[in-house]
PDB file of C-alpha atoms in Angstrom:
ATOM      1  CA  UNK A   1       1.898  -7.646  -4.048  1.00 51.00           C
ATOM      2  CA  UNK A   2       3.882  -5.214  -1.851  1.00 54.00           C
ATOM      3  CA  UNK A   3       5.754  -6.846   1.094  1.00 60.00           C
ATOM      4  CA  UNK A   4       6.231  -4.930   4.401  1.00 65.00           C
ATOM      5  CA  UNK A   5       9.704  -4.327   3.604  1.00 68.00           C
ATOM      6  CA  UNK A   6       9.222  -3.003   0.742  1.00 67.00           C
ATOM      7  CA  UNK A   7       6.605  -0.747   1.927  1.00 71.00           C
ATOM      8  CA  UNK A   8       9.233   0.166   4.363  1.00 75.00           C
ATOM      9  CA  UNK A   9      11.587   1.047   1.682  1.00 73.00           C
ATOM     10  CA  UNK A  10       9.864   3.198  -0.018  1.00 75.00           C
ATOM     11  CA  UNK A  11       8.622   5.503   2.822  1.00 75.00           C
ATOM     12  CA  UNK A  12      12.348   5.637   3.897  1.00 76.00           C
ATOM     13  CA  UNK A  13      13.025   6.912   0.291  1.00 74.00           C
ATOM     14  CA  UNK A  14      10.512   9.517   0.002  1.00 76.00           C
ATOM     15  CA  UNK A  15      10.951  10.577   3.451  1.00 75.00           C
ATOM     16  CA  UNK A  16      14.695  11.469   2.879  1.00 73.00           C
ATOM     17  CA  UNK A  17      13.800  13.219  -0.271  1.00 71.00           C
ATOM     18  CA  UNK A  18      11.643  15.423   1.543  1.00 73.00           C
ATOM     19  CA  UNK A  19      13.652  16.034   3.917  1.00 71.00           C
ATOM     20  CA  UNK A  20      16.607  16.738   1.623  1.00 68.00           C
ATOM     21  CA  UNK A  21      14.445  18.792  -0.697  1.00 67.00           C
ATOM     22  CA  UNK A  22      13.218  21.466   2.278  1.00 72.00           C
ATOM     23  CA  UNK A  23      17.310  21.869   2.903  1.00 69.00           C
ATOM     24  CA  UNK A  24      17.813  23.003  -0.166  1.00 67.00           C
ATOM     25  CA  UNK A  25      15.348  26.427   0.340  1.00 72.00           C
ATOM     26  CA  UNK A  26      18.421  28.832   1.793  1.00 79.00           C
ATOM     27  CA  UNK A  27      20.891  28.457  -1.108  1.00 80.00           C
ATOM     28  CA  UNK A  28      21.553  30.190  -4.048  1.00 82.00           C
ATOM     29  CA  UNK A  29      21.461  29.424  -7.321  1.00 82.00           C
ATOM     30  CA  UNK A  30      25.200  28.098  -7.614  1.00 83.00           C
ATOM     31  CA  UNK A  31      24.724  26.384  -4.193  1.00 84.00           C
ATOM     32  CA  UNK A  32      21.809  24.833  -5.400  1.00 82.00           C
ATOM     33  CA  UNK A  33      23.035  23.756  -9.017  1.00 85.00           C
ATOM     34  CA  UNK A  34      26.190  22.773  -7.651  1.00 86.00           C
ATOM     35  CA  UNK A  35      24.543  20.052  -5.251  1.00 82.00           C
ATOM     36  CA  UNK A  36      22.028  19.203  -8.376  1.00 84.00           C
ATOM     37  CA  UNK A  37      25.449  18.524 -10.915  1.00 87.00           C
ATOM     38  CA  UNK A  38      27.222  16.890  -8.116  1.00 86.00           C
ATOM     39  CA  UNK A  39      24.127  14.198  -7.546  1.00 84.00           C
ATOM     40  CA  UNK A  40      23.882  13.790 -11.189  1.00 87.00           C
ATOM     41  CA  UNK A  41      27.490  13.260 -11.479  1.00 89.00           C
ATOM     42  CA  UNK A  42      28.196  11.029  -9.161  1.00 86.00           C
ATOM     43  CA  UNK A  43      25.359   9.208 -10.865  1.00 85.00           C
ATOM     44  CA  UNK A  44      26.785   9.393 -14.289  1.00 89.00           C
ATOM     45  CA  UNK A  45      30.244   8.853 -12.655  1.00 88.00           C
ATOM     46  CA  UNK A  46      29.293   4.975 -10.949  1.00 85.00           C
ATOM     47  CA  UNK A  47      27.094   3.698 -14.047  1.00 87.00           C
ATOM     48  CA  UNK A  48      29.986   4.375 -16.385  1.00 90.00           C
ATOM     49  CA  UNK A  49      32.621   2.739 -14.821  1.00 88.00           C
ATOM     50  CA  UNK A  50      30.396   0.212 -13.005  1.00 86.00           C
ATOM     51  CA  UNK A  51      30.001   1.714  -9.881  1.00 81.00           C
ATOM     52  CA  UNK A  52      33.407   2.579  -9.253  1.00 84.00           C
ATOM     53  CA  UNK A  53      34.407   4.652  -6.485  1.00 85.00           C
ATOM     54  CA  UNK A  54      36.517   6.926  -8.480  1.00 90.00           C
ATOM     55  CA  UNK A  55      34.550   7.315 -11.030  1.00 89.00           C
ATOM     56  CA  UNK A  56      31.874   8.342  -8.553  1.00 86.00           C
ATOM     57  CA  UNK A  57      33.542  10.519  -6.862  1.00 89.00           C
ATOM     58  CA  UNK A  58      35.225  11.530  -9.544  1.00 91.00           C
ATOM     59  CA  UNK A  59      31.784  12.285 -11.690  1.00 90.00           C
ATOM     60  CA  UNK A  60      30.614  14.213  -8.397  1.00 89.00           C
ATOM     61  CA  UNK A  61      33.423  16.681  -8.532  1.00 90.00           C
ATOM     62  CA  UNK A  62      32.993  17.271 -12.202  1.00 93.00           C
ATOM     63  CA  UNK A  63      28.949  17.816 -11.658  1.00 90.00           C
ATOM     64  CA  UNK A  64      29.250  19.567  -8.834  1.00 89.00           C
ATOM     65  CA  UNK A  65      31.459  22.427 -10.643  1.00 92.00           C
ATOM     66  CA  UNK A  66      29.707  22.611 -13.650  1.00 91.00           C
ATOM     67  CA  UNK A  67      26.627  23.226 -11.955  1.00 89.00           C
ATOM     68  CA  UNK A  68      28.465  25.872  -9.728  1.00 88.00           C
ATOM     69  CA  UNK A  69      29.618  27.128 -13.140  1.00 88.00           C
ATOM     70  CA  UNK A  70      26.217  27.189 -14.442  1.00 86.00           C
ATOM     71  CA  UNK A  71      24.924  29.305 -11.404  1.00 81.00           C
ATOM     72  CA  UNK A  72      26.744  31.887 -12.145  1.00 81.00           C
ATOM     73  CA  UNK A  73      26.060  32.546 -14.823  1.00 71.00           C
ATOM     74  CA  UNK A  74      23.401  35.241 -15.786  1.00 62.00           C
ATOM     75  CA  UNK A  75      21.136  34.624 -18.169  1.00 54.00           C
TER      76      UNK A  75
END
């Protein structure tokens, strides 16, 4: 059974992700990448050390320059 809040939730979720998605058309490749590593790095970053906020931030750095790193280069 889905509650209201929930419901609520949800269409606050997809909503932003929409709305962060449509942002992302002007960049470049490294722009783009760069953003992509630094999401999945901060993600990396806070499970590993148990949602730390170094090791967030710390795994956002790291992504987000690898992914920089990785747009540039031509393939």
């Amino acid at each position: 059974m889905t509650t209201p809040n929930r419901s609520l939730k949800t269409l606050a979720v997809v909503s932003a992700m929409a709305v962060l998605m449509t942002g992302c058309a002007g960049m470049s490749k490294s722009e783009s990448n760069a953003l992509i590593g630094a999401a999945a790095g901060g993600v990396a970053g806070s499970v590993l050390t148990g949602g730390s906020t170094i090791g967030t931030v710390g795994g956002a750095i790291a992504g987000g320059a690898i992914g920089n790193e990785m747009g540039k280069k031509k393939r």
